[in-house]
Each structure stands twice: as C-alpha cells, then as structure tokens.
Amino acid sequence: MNYRIFLAGYRFKTYDDCIKLLTYSASQSDYIVDIEGFEKNTPYSPSKNYILLKGSSKNIYSDIVIDFDDLVGSVENDKTITVSPSTLEADPTPDAIHYWKAMGAVFKIISDLSPAYVTGYLLEKNMKKELEAFNGSLGRLPFAIQIAINELMTDID
C-alpha cells in the first residue's frame, strides 16, 4: 500500500525522533520514502512534515494525519485517518508521552512496519513510560480510528 502522511507537533526533540524512527522503519520495510518539511513562520511555530511511503506500483494512497498536539483539529474527510490525542482518547502530557502513543497507533495502522526499531530505541534510552505508551497503542485502536480505517479500506476495494 501507499501512504501520504502529514505530521505536526511542538515537542521538537521528540517530534524529530518519531519522524526518524518512522522513516527508518518504513525504508527497512521496503517502502520508498520521501519526506518534505514546511518552513516555520516563527521559532515557536510547530514543526510540520509530509512523508510519502510508496510500497506498491498502484497510484492509490491512504492519507494519515498525525497531529501530535491537536493543532489541526478534526479532519472531516472520510478518506483521511487522523491520529491525535483527541482521536486516541488521550490527554497531551508535558513530557510528550502522547507522541509515543500516536506512533504506536501509526504502526498499528500501517501493519507492514515493524515496531522493533522503535522498541529498541526506547529500550536503549531507558524510556519506560514512552515504551509503555507505544506498546499500548499497538494492541487496540480507539473506535473512531477503526471506523476510519474500515471506511478507507472499503473505498480501496
């Protein structure tokens, strides 16, 4: 499958770590990875990136919005899966644990991606709370995200 992923977030170090792990995992899973950044208006503007994951020769893409800090709001498009603290039914935390919960959801949505690289990174850095949040999202997605995935898969067939 092919994916267009739009990301936005404020916690710059954690945001960068998430993007690096996502793109590395995708490239190791035989996706062609293309990433673009958006120019920041001020030093305190959120980081924004666009990632294209091409895994098949078909020209059909699934759109995913990863809104780490609920910046974008809800995307009223049945062809887009939105992963944010509100769709994950989680509260944003000052230590950015919710970023890892969002990453777990993305790895659950894109089942071709191996969570091993993220798990290894978090274990190496002794980030136990982050690992718990990441692994917790790998098990079950909230109902709203499950519905969006089902609608998207119905449109592709």
Short mmCIF file of N, CA and C in Angstrom, two decimals:
data_model
loop_
_atom_site.label_atom_id
_atom_site.label_comp_id
_atom_site.label_asym_id
_atom_site.label_seq_id
_atom_site.Cartn_x
_atom_site.Cartn_y
_atom_site.Cartn_z
N MET A 1 0.82 -1.19 0.00
CA MET A 1 0.00 0.00 0.00
C MET A 1 0.86 1.25 0.00
N ASN A 2 0.28 2.34 -0.36
CA ASN A 2 0.95 3.63 -0.37
C ASN A 2 0.28 4.55 0.65
N TYR A 3 1.08 5.40 1.28
CA TYR A 3 0.56 6.30 2.30
C TYR A 3 1.10 7.71 2.10
N ARG A 4 0.22 8.69 2.33
CA ARG A 4 0.62 10.09 2.43
C ARG A 4 0.38 10.46 3.89
N ILE A 5 1.44 10.89 4.55
CA ILE A 5 1.36 11.17 5.98
C ILE A 5 1.73 12.63 6.22
N PHE A 6 0.84 13.35 6.87
CA PHE A 6 1.11 14.73 7.27
C PHE A 6 1.31 14.73 8.78
N LEU A 7 2.40 15.32 9.25
CA LEU A 7 2.71 15.36 10.69
C LEU A 7 2.82 16.79 11.17
N ALA A 8 2.38 17.04 12.40
CA ALA A 8 2.52 18.36 13.02
C ALA A 8 2.70 18.18 14.52
N GLY A 9 3.61 18.97 15.10
CA GLY A 9 3.83 18.88 16.53
C GLY A 9 4.79 19.94 17.04
N TYR A 10 4.75 20.15 18.36
CA TYR A 10 5.56 21.18 19.02
C TYR A 10 6.82 20.66 19.71
N ARG A 11 6.78 19.47 20.25
CA ARG A 11 7.91 18.96 21.05
C ARG A 11 9.02 18.53 20.10
N PHE A 12 9.91 19.46 19.78
CA PHE A 12 10.82 19.32 18.65
C PHE A 12 11.73 18.09 18.74
N LYS A 13 12.32 17.82 19.88
CA LYS A 13 13.23 16.66 20.01
C LYS A 13 12.45 15.36 19.83
N THR A 14 11.33 15.23 20.53
CA THR A 14 10.52 14.01 20.42
C THR A 14 9.95 13.88 19.02
N TYR A 15 9.50 14.98 18.45
CA TYR A 15 8.96 15.00 17.08
C TYR A 15 10.01 14.48 16.10
N ASP A 16 11.24 14.98 16.21
CA ASP A 16 12.31 14.54 15.32
C ASP A 16 12.61 13.06 15.50
N ASP A 17 12.63 12.59 16.74
CA ASP A 17 12.88 11.18 17.00
C ASP A 17 11.79 10.31 16.36
N CYS A 18 10.55 10.74 16.48
CA CYS A 18 9.43 9.99 15.90
C CYS A 18 9.54 9.91 14.38
N ILE A 19 9.87 11.02 13.75
CA ILE A 19 10.00 11.03 12.29
C ILE A 19 11.15 10.13 11.84
N LYS A 20 12.27 10.22 12.52
CA LYS A 20 13.42 9.40 12.15
C LYS A 20 13.09 7.92 12.26
N LEU A 21 12.45 7.53 13.36
CA LEU A 21 12.11 6.12 13.55
C LEU A 21 11.06 5.65 12.55
N LEU A 22 10.10 6.49 12.25
CA LEU A 22 9.06 6.14 11.28
C LEU A 22 9.66 5.95 9.89
N THR A 23 10.48 6.88 9.45
CA THR A 23 11.05 6.79 8.10
C THR A 23 12.06 5.64 8.00
N TYR A 24 12.82 5.42 9.07
CA TYR A 24 13.77 4.30 9.05
C TYR A 24 13.03 2.97 8.99
N SER A 25 11.99 2.83 9.81
CA SER A 25 11.20 1.60 9.80
C SER A 25 10.57 1.36 8.44
N ALA A 26 10.07 2.42 7.82
CA ALA A 26 9.45 2.30 6.50
C ALA A 26 10.48 1.89 5.45
N SER A 27 11.65 2.49 5.49
CA SER A 27 12.68 2.14 4.50
C SER A 27 13.14 0.70 4.69
N GLN A 28 13.19 0.22 5.93
CA GLN A 28 13.57 -1.16 6.19
C GLN A 28 12.46 -2.14 5.82
N SER A 29 11.24 -1.64 5.67
CA SER A 29 10.10 -2.46 5.26
C SER A 29 9.85 -2.36 3.76
N ASP A 30 10.86 -1.93 3.03
CA ASP A 30 10.84 -1.85 1.56
C ASP A 30 9.88 -0.82 1.00
N TYR A 31 9.61 0.24 1.74
CA TYR A 31 8.87 1.38 1.21
C TYR A 31 9.87 2.35 0.60
N ILE A 32 9.48 3.01 -0.46
CA ILE A 32 10.24 4.15 -0.95
C ILE A 32 9.76 5.33 -0.12
N VAL A 33 10.69 6.02 0.52
CA VAL A 33 10.33 7.08 1.47
C VAL A 33 10.77 8.43 0.92
N ASP A 34 9.84 9.37 0.90
CA ASP A 34 10.13 10.74 0.51
C ASP A 34 9.59 11.63 1.62
N ILE A 35 10.40 12.54 2.10
CA ILE A 35 9.97 13.41 3.19
C ILE A 35 10.24 14.86 2.82
N GLU A 36 9.28 15.71 3.16
CA GLU A 36 9.42 17.15 2.92
C GLU A 36 9.08 17.88 4.20
N GLY A 37 9.73 18.99 4.42
CA GLY A 37 9.44 19.83 5.57
C GLY A 37 8.79 21.12 5.13
N PHE A 38 8.03 21.72 6.02
CA PHE A 38 7.41 23.00 5.74
C PHE A 38 8.18 24.08 6.50
N GLU A 39 8.30 25.23 5.90
CA GLU A 39 9.02 26.34 6.52
C GLU A 39 8.28 26.82 7.76
N LYS A 40 9.06 27.11 8.81
CA LYS A 40 8.48 27.63 10.04
C LYS A 40 8.35 29.14 9.94
N ASN A 41 7.21 29.65 10.39
CA ASN A 41 6.97 31.10 10.36
C ASN A 41 7.71 31.81 11.47
N THR A 42 7.77 31.20 12.64
CA THR A 42 8.48 31.76 13.79
C THR A 42 9.23 30.63 14.46
N PRO A 43 10.18 30.94 15.34
CA PRO A 43 10.89 29.86 16.04
C PRO A 43 9.97 28.98 16.88
N TYR A 44 8.81 29.49 17.25
CA TYR A 44 7.90 28.74 18.10
C TYR A 44 6.73 28.12 17.33
N SER A 45 6.78 28.20 16.01
CA SER A 45 5.77 27.55 15.19
C SER A 45 5.94 26.04 15.30
N PRO A 46 4.87 25.29 15.12
CA PRO A 46 5.02 23.83 15.18
C PRO A 46 5.81 23.32 13.98
N SER A 47 6.45 22.19 14.19
CA SER A 47 7.11 21.51 13.07
C SER A 47 6.04 20.82 12.23
N LYS A 48 6.21 20.85 10.92
CA LYS A 48 5.27 20.21 10.01
C LYS A 48 6.06 19.49 8.93
N ASN A 49 5.68 18.26 8.66
CA ASN A 49 6.33 17.47 7.62
C ASN A 49 5.30 16.68 6.84
N TYR A 50 5.71 16.28 5.66
CA TYR A 50 4.90 15.45 4.79
C TYR A 50 5.78 14.27 4.40
N ILE A 51 5.28 13.06 4.62
CA ILE A 51 6.03 11.85 4.28
C ILE A 51 5.21 11.06 3.28
N LEU A 52 5.84 10.62 2.23
CA LEU A 52 5.22 9.77 1.23
C LEU A 52 5.87 8.39 1.34
N LEU A 53 5.05 7.38 1.59
CA LEU A 53 5.53 6.00 1.64
C LEU A 53 4.93 5.26 0.45
N LYS A 54 5.78 4.83 -0.44
CA LYS A 54 5.32 4.12 -1.64
C LYS A 54 5.75 2.67 -1.52
N GLY A 55 4.74 1.80 -1.39
CA GLY A 55 5.00 0.38 -1.24
C GLY A 55 4.48 -0.46 -2.37
N SER A 56 3.70 0.14 -3.27
CA SER A 56 3.19 -0.61 -4.42
C SER A 56 3.19 0.29 -5.65
N SER A 57 3.03 -0.33 -6.79
CA SER A 57 3.04 0.44 -8.03
C SER A 57 1.69 1.09 -8.33
N LYS A 58 0.67 0.73 -7.57
CA LYS A 58 -0.64 1.35 -7.75
C LYS A 58 -0.57 2.81 -7.36
N ASN A 59 -1.42 3.60 -7.96
CA ASN A 59 -1.45 5.03 -7.66
C ASN A 59 -2.57 5.36 -6.67
N ILE A 60 -2.80 4.47 -5.72
CA ILE A 60 -3.82 4.67 -4.69
C ILE A 60 -3.10 4.92 -3.37
N TYR A 61 -3.50 5.99 -2.69
CA TYR A 61 -2.84 6.36 -1.43
C TYR A 61 -3.86 6.44 -0.31
N SER A 62 -3.42 6.06 0.87
CA SER A 62 -4.19 6.26 2.09
C SER A 62 -3.59 7.47 2.79
N ASP A 63 -4.43 8.39 3.24
CA ASP A 63 -3.96 9.60 3.89
C ASP A 63 -4.06 9.46 5.41
N ILE A 64 -2.96 9.80 6.08
CA ILE A 64 -2.91 9.77 7.54
C ILE A 64 -2.42 11.12 8.03
N VAL A 65 -3.13 11.71 8.97
CA VAL A 65 -2.69 12.94 9.63
C VAL A 65 -2.27 12.56 11.03
N ILE A 66 -1.01 12.82 11.36
CA ILE A 66 -0.51 12.59 12.72
C ILE A 66 -0.37 13.97 13.36
N ASP A 67 -1.34 14.31 14.15
CA ASP A 67 -1.42 15.62 14.80
C ASP A 67 -1.05 15.42 16.27
N PHE A 68 0.23 15.46 16.57
CA PHE A 68 0.72 15.12 17.89
C PHE A 68 0.14 15.98 19.01
N ASP A 69 -0.18 17.23 18.73
CA ASP A 69 -0.62 18.15 19.78
C ASP A 69 -1.99 18.75 19.53
N ASP A 70 -2.85 18.08 18.79
CA ASP A 70 -4.19 18.58 18.48
C ASP A 70 -4.15 19.99 17.88
N LEU A 71 -3.28 20.20 16.94
CA LEU A 71 -3.13 21.51 16.31
C LEU A 71 -4.07 21.70 15.13
N VAL A 72 -4.32 20.64 14.39
CA VAL A 72 -5.07 20.71 13.15
C VAL A 72 -6.58 20.66 13.41
N GLY A 73 -6.98 19.99 14.45
CA GLY A 73 -8.41 19.78 14.68
C GLY A 73 -8.86 18.55 13.91
N SER A 74 -10.12 18.29 13.90
CA SER A 74 -10.59 17.09 13.20
C SER A 74 -10.63 17.34 11.70
N VAL A 75 -10.24 16.34 10.96
CA VAL A 75 -10.27 16.41 9.51
C VAL A 75 -11.56 15.73 9.08
N GLU A 76 -12.47 16.50 8.53
CA GLU A 76 -13.79 15.99 8.13
C GLU A 76 -13.72 15.41 6.73
N ASN A 77 -12.95 14.35 6.59
CA ASN A 77 -12.79 13.69 5.31
C ASN A 77 -12.76 12.20 5.58
N ASP A 78 -13.69 11.47 5.01
CA ASP A 78 -13.76 10.05 5.28
C ASP A 78 -12.62 9.27 4.65
N LYS A 79 -11.78 9.91 3.87
CA LYS A 79 -10.64 9.25 3.27
C LYS A 79 -9.34 9.53 4.03
N THR A 80 -9.43 10.17 5.18
CA THR A 80 -8.26 10.51 5.97
C THR A 80 -8.39 9.90 7.37
N ILE A 81 -7.31 9.28 7.82
CA ILE A 81 -7.24 8.76 9.18
C ILE A 81 -6.48 9.79 10.00
N THR A 82 -7.09 10.29 11.05
CA THR A 82 -6.45 11.28 11.91
C THR A 82 -6.03 10.63 13.21
N VAL A 83 -4.75 10.75 13.53
CA VAL A 83 -4.21 10.25 14.79
C VAL A 83 -3.79 11.47 15.60
N SER A 84 -4.47 11.70 16.71
CA SER A 84 -4.19 12.85 17.57
C SER A 84 -4.56 12.46 18.99
N PRO A 85 -4.18 13.28 19.97
CA PRO A 85 -4.60 12.96 21.34
C PRO A 85 -6.12 12.80 21.48
N SER A 86 -6.89 13.63 20.77
CA SER A 86 -8.34 13.52 20.89
C SER A 86 -8.87 12.24 20.25
N THR A 87 -8.37 11.82 19.09
CA THR A 87 -8.85 10.58 18.49
C THR A 87 -8.33 9.35 19.23
N LEU A 88 -7.20 9.50 19.92
CA LEU A 88 -6.66 8.40 20.72
C LEU A 88 -7.24 8.36 22.12
N GLU A 89 -8.09 9.34 22.41
CA GLU A 89 -8.70 9.46 23.74
C GLU A 89 -7.63 9.55 24.83
N ALA A 90 -6.63 10.38 24.57
CA ALA A 90 -5.51 10.57 25.49
C ALA A 90 -5.30 12.06 25.74
N ASP A 91 -4.82 12.37 26.90
CA ASP A 91 -4.51 13.76 27.21
C ASP A 91 -3.06 14.05 26.86
N PRO A 92 -2.80 15.19 26.20
CA PRO A 92 -1.41 15.58 25.95
C PRO A 92 -0.67 15.78 27.27
N THR A 93 0.55 15.33 27.32
CA THR A 93 1.35 15.44 28.54
C THR A 93 2.55 16.34 28.30
N PRO A 94 3.02 17.02 29.34
CA PRO A 94 4.17 17.91 29.17
C PRO A 94 5.45 17.17 28.76
N ASP A 95 5.56 15.89 29.12
CA ASP A 95 6.75 15.14 28.76
C ASP A 95 6.62 14.39 27.43
N ALA A 96 5.57 14.68 26.68
CA ALA A 96 5.35 14.18 25.31
C ALA A 96 5.18 12.66 25.23
N ILE A 97 4.68 12.05 26.28
CA ILE A 97 4.39 10.61 26.24
C ILE A 97 3.34 10.33 25.16
N HIS A 98 2.42 11.27 24.96
CA HIS A 98 1.36 11.07 23.96
C HIS A 98 1.91 10.94 22.54
N TYR A 99 3.10 11.46 22.27
CA TYR A 99 3.71 11.29 20.95
C TYR A 99 3.95 9.80 20.67
N TRP A 100 4.41 9.09 21.67
CA TRP A 100 4.71 7.67 21.51
C TRP A 100 3.44 6.85 21.39
N LYS A 101 2.38 7.29 22.03
CA LYS A 101 1.09 6.63 21.87
C LYS A 101 0.61 6.79 20.43
N ALA A 102 0.78 7.98 19.88
CA ALA A 102 0.41 8.23 18.48
C ALA A 102 1.26 7.39 17.54
N MET A 103 2.54 7.26 17.82
CA MET A 103 3.41 6.44 16.98
C MET A 103 2.97 4.98 17.00
N GLY A 104 2.59 4.48 18.16
CA GLY A 104 2.10 3.11 18.24
C GLY A 104 0.87 2.91 17.38
N ALA A 105 -0.02 3.90 17.39
CA ALA A 105 -1.23 3.82 16.55
C ALA A 105 -0.86 3.79 15.07
N VAL A 106 0.10 4.58 14.67
CA VAL A 106 0.52 4.60 13.26
C VAL A 106 1.11 3.25 12.86
N PHE A 107 1.90 2.66 13.74
CA PHE A 107 2.47 1.35 13.44
C PHE A 107 1.38 0.27 13.41
N LYS A 108 0.31 0.46 14.15
CA LYS A 108 -0.83 -0.46 14.09
C LYS A 108 -1.59 -0.28 12.77
N ILE A 109 -1.75 0.97 12.34
CA ILE A 109 -2.47 1.26 11.09
C ILE A 109 -1.68 0.74 9.89
N ILE A 110 -0.38 1.03 9.85
CA ILE A 110 0.47 0.58 8.75
C ILE A 110 1.12 -0.72 9.22
N SER A 111 0.43 -1.81 9.05
CA SER A 111 0.85 -3.08 9.64
C SER A 111 2.14 -3.65 9.03
N ASP A 112 2.57 -3.13 7.88
CA ASP A 112 3.82 -3.59 7.27
C ASP A 112 5.04 -3.12 8.06
N LEU A 113 4.89 -2.07 8.83
CA LEU A 113 6.02 -1.51 9.57
C LEU A 113 6.31 -2.35 10.81
N SER A 114 7.57 -2.58 11.03
CA SER A 114 7.98 -3.33 12.22
C SER A 114 8.21 -2.36 13.38
N PRO A 115 7.58 -2.61 14.52
CA PRO A 115 7.80 -1.74 15.69
C PRO A 115 9.13 -2.01 16.39
N ALA A 116 9.92 -2.95 15.88
CA ALA A 116 11.16 -3.35 16.56
C ALA A 116 12.15 -2.19 16.69
N TYR A 117 12.24 -1.34 15.68
CA TYR A 117 13.21 -0.25 15.74
C TYR A 117 12.83 0.77 16.82
N VAL A 118 11.55 1.05 16.93
CA VAL A 118 11.08 1.99 17.95
C VAL A 118 11.26 1.37 19.33
N THR A 119 10.87 0.12 19.47
CA THR A 119 11.02 -0.57 20.75
C THR A 119 12.48 -0.61 21.17
N GLY A 120 13.36 -0.96 20.25
CA GLY A 120 14.80 -1.00 20.55
C GLY A 120 15.33 0.36 20.96
N TYR A 121 14.91 1.41 20.27
CA TYR A 121 15.35 2.77 20.60
C TYR A 121 14.91 3.15 22.02
N LEU A 122 13.63 2.90 22.32
CA LEU A 122 13.10 3.27 23.63
C LEU A 122 13.75 2.45 24.75
N LEU A 123 14.03 1.19 24.50
CA LEU A 123 14.72 0.37 25.50
C LEU A 123 16.15 0.84 25.71
N GLU A 124 16.82 1.17 24.61
CA GLU A 124 18.21 1.63 24.69
C GLU A 124 18.32 2.93 25.49
N LYS A 125 17.34 3.80 25.32
CA LYS A 125 17.34 5.10 26.01
C LYS A 125 16.70 5.00 27.41
N ASN A 126 16.26 3.78 27.79
CA ASN A 126 15.62 3.55 29.10
C ASN A 126 14.38 4.43 29.29
N MET A 127 13.57 4.52 28.25
CA MET A 127 12.36 5.34 28.25
C MET A 127 11.15 4.42 28.50
N LYS A 128 10.97 4.03 29.74
CA LYS A 128 9.96 3.03 30.10
C LYS A 128 8.53 3.53 29.90
N LYS A 129 8.24 4.75 30.31
CA LYS A 129 6.87 5.28 30.13
C LYS A 129 6.52 5.42 28.65
N GLU A 130 7.49 5.86 27.87
CA GLU A 130 7.28 6.02 26.45
C GLU A 130 7.04 4.66 25.78
N LEU A 131 7.82 3.65 26.20
CA LEU A 131 7.66 2.30 25.65
C LEU A 131 6.29 1.73 26.01
N GLU A 132 5.86 1.98 27.22
CA GLU A 132 4.53 1.51 27.64
C GLU A 132 3.42 2.16 26.81
N ALA A 133 3.55 3.46 26.54
CA ALA A 133 2.55 4.17 25.72
C ALA A 133 2.57 3.64 24.29
N PHE A 134 3.76 3.45 23.73
CA PHE A 134 3.90 2.93 22.36
C PHE A 134 3.28 1.54 22.25
N ASN A 135 3.65 0.65 23.14
CA ASN A 135 3.13 -0.72 23.10
C ASN A 135 1.64 -0.78 23.37
N GLY A 136 1.13 0.13 24.20
CA GLY A 136 -0.30 0.16 24.49
C GLY A 136 -1.13 0.46 23.26
N SER A 137 -0.62 1.28 22.37
CA SER A 137 -1.35 1.61 21.14
C SER A 137 -1.25 0.53 20.09
N LEU A 138 -0.27 -0.35 20.22
CA LEU A 138 -0.13 -1.43 19.25
C LEU A 138 -1.22 -2.48 19.41
N GLY A 139 -1.82 -2.53 20.59
CA GLY A 139 -2.82 -3.55 20.87
C GLY A 139 -4.19 -3.25 20.31
N ARG A 140 -4.72 -2.09 20.62
CA ARG A 140 -6.09 -1.76 20.22
C ARG A 140 -6.18 -0.29 19.88
N LEU A 141 -6.83 -0.02 18.77
CA LEU A 141 -7.06 1.37 18.37
C LEU A 141 -8.44 1.81 18.85
N PRO A 142 -8.59 3.09 19.17
CA PRO A 142 -9.93 3.59 19.53
C PRO A 142 -10.92 3.39 18.38
N PHE A 143 -12.17 3.33 18.75
CA PHE A 143 -13.25 3.03 17.81
C PHE A 143 -13.29 3.99 16.63
N ALA A 144 -13.08 5.29 16.88
CA ALA A 144 -13.14 6.29 15.80
C ALA A 144 -12.08 6.01 14.72
N ILE A 145 -10.90 5.61 15.14
CA ILE A 145 -9.84 5.31 14.17
C ILE A 145 -10.14 4.01 13.43
N GLN A 146 -10.69 3.02 14.15
CA GLN A 146 -11.06 1.76 13.50
C GLN A 146 -12.10 1.99 12.40
N ILE A 147 -13.07 2.85 12.68
CA ILE A 147 -14.10 3.16 11.68
C ILE A 147 -13.47 3.84 10.46
N ALA A 148 -12.56 4.80 10.70
CA ALA A 148 -11.89 5.49 9.59
C ALA A 148 -11.09 4.51 8.73
N ILE A 149 -10.43 3.56 9.36
CA ILE A 149 -9.66 2.56 8.62
C ILE A 149 -10.61 1.69 7.79
N ASN A 150 -11.70 1.25 8.39
CA ASN A 150 -12.66 0.41 7.66
C ASN A 150 -13.25 1.14 6.46
N GLU A 151 -13.60 2.42 6.62
CA GLU A 151 -14.13 3.20 5.51
C GLU A 151 -13.11 3.36 4.40
N LEU A 152 -11.88 3.58 4.79
CA LEU A 152 -10.80 3.73 3.81
C LEU A 152 -10.58 2.43 3.04
N MET A 153 -10.58 1.31 3.73
CA MET A 153 -10.36 0.02 3.08
C MET A 153 -11.53 -0.34 2.16
N THR A 154 -12.73 0.05 2.53
CA THR A 154 -13.90 -0.20 1.69
C THR A 154 -13.78 0.57 0.38
N ASP A 155 -13.27 1.82 0.46
CA ASP A 155 -13.12 2.64 -0.75
C ASP A 155 -12.04 2.09 -1.68
N ILE A 156 -11.00 1.47 -1.10
CA ILE A 156 -9.90 0.96 -1.92
C ILE A 156 -10.33 -0.27 -2.69
N ASP A 157 -11.16 -1.11 -2.08
CA ASP A 157 -11.62 -2.34 -2.76
C ASP A 157 -12.53 -1.98 -3.85
#
